[in-house]
Amino acid sequence: MATVTFRDETATGKPVTEFEVAGLPEHLTVRELIRLRVREEVARHNDRPGDRFNGLVRPDDAEAELNGYRLRESRRIDWERQAEIAERAFLSNGFFVLAGGRQVEGLDEVVDLTADPGLVFIKLVALVGG
């Protein structure tokens, strides 16, 4: 069994957040890792629902804030809906994932968690006026 570290960084490499998940198979696809990450962060939010969500992608009806999203009202979030949003964001270059220091290209790419136990997620921000 493997332990993976999910870490968010800015485009300049500044760490934003980090958490670990243990007891995983040694090999998972990027899709499975994204879904796992989203499920974990939504579960953490749903344990103590509030009007702010710190996660990989913006929930429906939320506004972007610095390092998170403001919900219109305190509510629970559907992790499967969030996972769908995250998969689409990955495919449209809303964020990219580094495993073992290299960018992974597709959702079906397999990551060896024994060799690459740390995943870095870098969100891309659209330029204003560009």
Short mmCIF file of C-alpha atoms in Angstrom, two decimals:
data_model
loop_
_atom_site.label_atom_id
_atom_site.label_comp_id
_atom_site.label_asym_id
_atom_site.label_seq_id
_atom_site.Cartn_x
_atom_site.Cartn_y
_atom_site.Cartn_z
CA MET A 1 0.00 0.00 0.00
CA ALA A 2 1.16 3.52 -0.80
CA THR A 3 0.78 6.96 0.72
CA VAL A 4 0.37 9.90 -1.63
CA THR A 5 0.94 13.57 -0.87
CA PHE A 6 -1.36 15.99 -2.70
CA ARG A 7 0.25 19.43 -2.86
CA ASP A 8 -1.04 22.61 -4.47
CA GLU A 9 1.49 25.15 -5.69
CA THR A 10 1.33 28.44 -7.51
CA ALA A 11 2.73 28.68 -11.03
CA THR A 12 5.92 30.06 -9.46
CA GLY A 13 6.31 27.02 -7.19
CA LYS A 14 5.06 28.56 -3.94
CA PRO A 15 3.32 25.90 -1.78
CA VAL A 16 -0.35 26.62 -1.04
CA THR A 17 -1.76 23.50 0.66
CA GLU A 18 -0.76 19.89 1.25
CA PHE A 19 -2.35 16.71 2.62
CA GLU A 20 -1.65 12.97 2.58
CA VAL A 21 -3.82 9.95 1.91
CA ALA A 22 -2.57 6.52 3.00
CA GLY A 23 -3.53 2.97 2.15
CA LEU A 24 -3.68 3.36 -1.63
CA PRO A 25 -2.81 0.83 -4.33
CA GLU A 26 0.69 1.23 -5.74
CA HIS A 27 -0.59 2.22 -9.19
CA LEU A 28 -3.51 4.56 -9.99
CA THR A 29 -4.53 6.50 -13.06
CA VAL A 30 -4.50 10.29 -13.05
CA ARG A 31 -8.31 10.16 -13.23
CA GLU A 32 -8.45 7.98 -10.09
CA LEU A 33 -6.02 10.29 -8.29
CA ILE A 34 -8.00 13.42 -9.18
CA ARG A 35 -11.25 11.77 -8.07
CA LEU A 36 -9.60 10.58 -4.84
CA ARG A 37 -8.25 14.04 -4.11
CA VAL A 38 -11.63 15.69 -4.78
CA ARG A 39 -13.48 13.11 -2.66
CA GLU A 40 -11.09 13.77 0.26
CA GLU A 41 -11.36 17.56 0.13
CA VAL A 42 -15.17 17.45 -0.23
CA ALA A 43 -15.40 15.02 2.71
CA ARG A 44 -13.35 17.43 4.82
CA HIS A 45 -15.67 20.28 3.85
CA ASN A 46 -18.84 18.23 4.44
CA ASP A 47 -17.65 17.23 7.92
CA ARG A 48 -17.97 20.91 8.86
CA PRO A 49 -19.94 22.65 6.08
CA GLY A 50 -19.38 26.35 5.80
CA ASP A 51 -19.69 29.12 3.25
CA ARG A 52 -16.06 28.70 2.11
CA PHE A 53 -14.64 25.75 0.17
CA ASN A 54 -10.92 25.16 -0.25
CA GLY A 55 -10.54 22.75 -3.11
CA LEU A 56 -9.13 22.03 -6.51
CA VAL A 57 -12.06 23.36 -8.55
CA ARG A 58 -14.92 25.81 -8.06
CA PRO A 59 -18.24 24.31 -6.96
CA ASP A 60 -21.41 25.32 -8.80
CA ASP A 61 -22.72 28.74 -7.68
CA ALA A 62 -19.49 29.73 -5.91
CA GLU A 63 -17.24 32.75 -6.35
CA ALA A 64 -13.47 32.50 -6.58
CA GLU A 65 -11.47 34.02 -3.73
CA LEU A 66 -7.83 33.92 -2.83
CA ASN A 67 -6.98 30.20 -2.38
CA GLY A 68 -10.60 29.07 -2.24
CA TYR A 69 -14.22 29.62 -3.15
CA ARG A 70 -17.09 31.41 -1.38
CA LEU A 71 -20.40 29.55 -1.45
CA ARG A 72 -23.62 31.56 -1.55
CA GLU A 73 -24.72 29.70 1.56
CA SER A 74 -23.30 27.09 3.90
CA ARG A 75 -23.97 23.72 2.30
CA ARG A 76 -22.71 20.23 1.66
CA ILE A 77 -21.01 19.59 -1.67
CA ASP A 78 -21.49 16.58 -3.97
CA TRP A 79 -18.06 15.03 -4.46
CA GLU A 80 -19.03 13.26 -7.69
CA ARG A 81 -20.15 16.54 -9.27
CA GLN A 82 -16.89 18.14 -8.13
CA ALA A 83 -14.92 15.23 -9.62
CA GLU A 84 -16.65 15.74 -13.00
CA ILE A 85 -15.76 19.45 -12.87
CA ALA A 86 -12.16 18.57 -11.98
CA GLU A 87 -11.81 16.08 -14.84
CA ARG A 88 -13.11 18.67 -17.32
CA ALA A 89 -10.76 21.31 -15.85
CA PHE A 90 -7.79 18.96 -16.28
CA LEU A 91 -8.73 18.26 -19.90
CA SER A 92 -9.13 21.98 -20.67
CA ASN A 93 -5.82 22.91 -18.96
CA GLY A 94 -7.45 24.55 -15.93
CA PHE A 95 -4.72 22.89 -13.87
CA PHE A 96 -1.93 20.46 -14.46
CA VAL A 97 -0.41 17.68 -12.40
CA LEU A 98 3.24 16.86 -11.81
CA ALA A 99 4.22 13.35 -10.74
CA GLY A 100 7.86 12.67 -10.06
CA GLY A 101 8.75 16.12 -11.37
CA ARG A 102 7.16 15.61 -14.78
CA GLN A 103 3.82 16.74 -16.13
CA VAL A 104 1.29 13.96 -16.65
CA GLU A 105 -0.56 14.21 -19.94
CA GLY A 106 -3.80 12.24 -19.78
CA LEU A 107 -6.46 11.03 -17.38
CA ASP A 108 -5.71 7.39 -18.18
CA GLU A 109 -1.96 7.71 -17.57
CA VAL A 110 -0.87 5.39 -14.74
CA VAL A 111 1.20 6.82 -11.88
CA ASP A 112 3.47 4.54 -9.85
CA LEU A 113 2.92 5.79 -6.30
CA THR A 114 5.89 3.86 -4.96
CA ALA A 115 8.21 5.83 -7.27
CA ASP A 116 6.19 9.09 -7.33
CA PRO A 117 4.40 9.46 -3.97
CA GLY A 118 4.06 13.25 -4.31
CA LEU A 119 1.65 14.89 -6.72
CA VAL A 120 1.78 18.62 -7.38
CA PHE A 121 -1.34 20.39 -8.66
CA ILE A 122 -0.84 23.77 -10.30
CA LYS A 123 -3.94 25.81 -11.10
CA LEU A 124 -3.71 28.04 -14.12
CA VAL A 125 -5.25 31.49 -13.86
CA ALA A 126 -6.69 33.26 -16.90
CA LEU A 127 -5.09 36.61 -17.58
CA VAL A 128 -7.34 39.64 -17.32
CA GLY A 129 -7.68 41.56 -20.56
CA GLY A 130 -5.64 38.98 -22.50
#
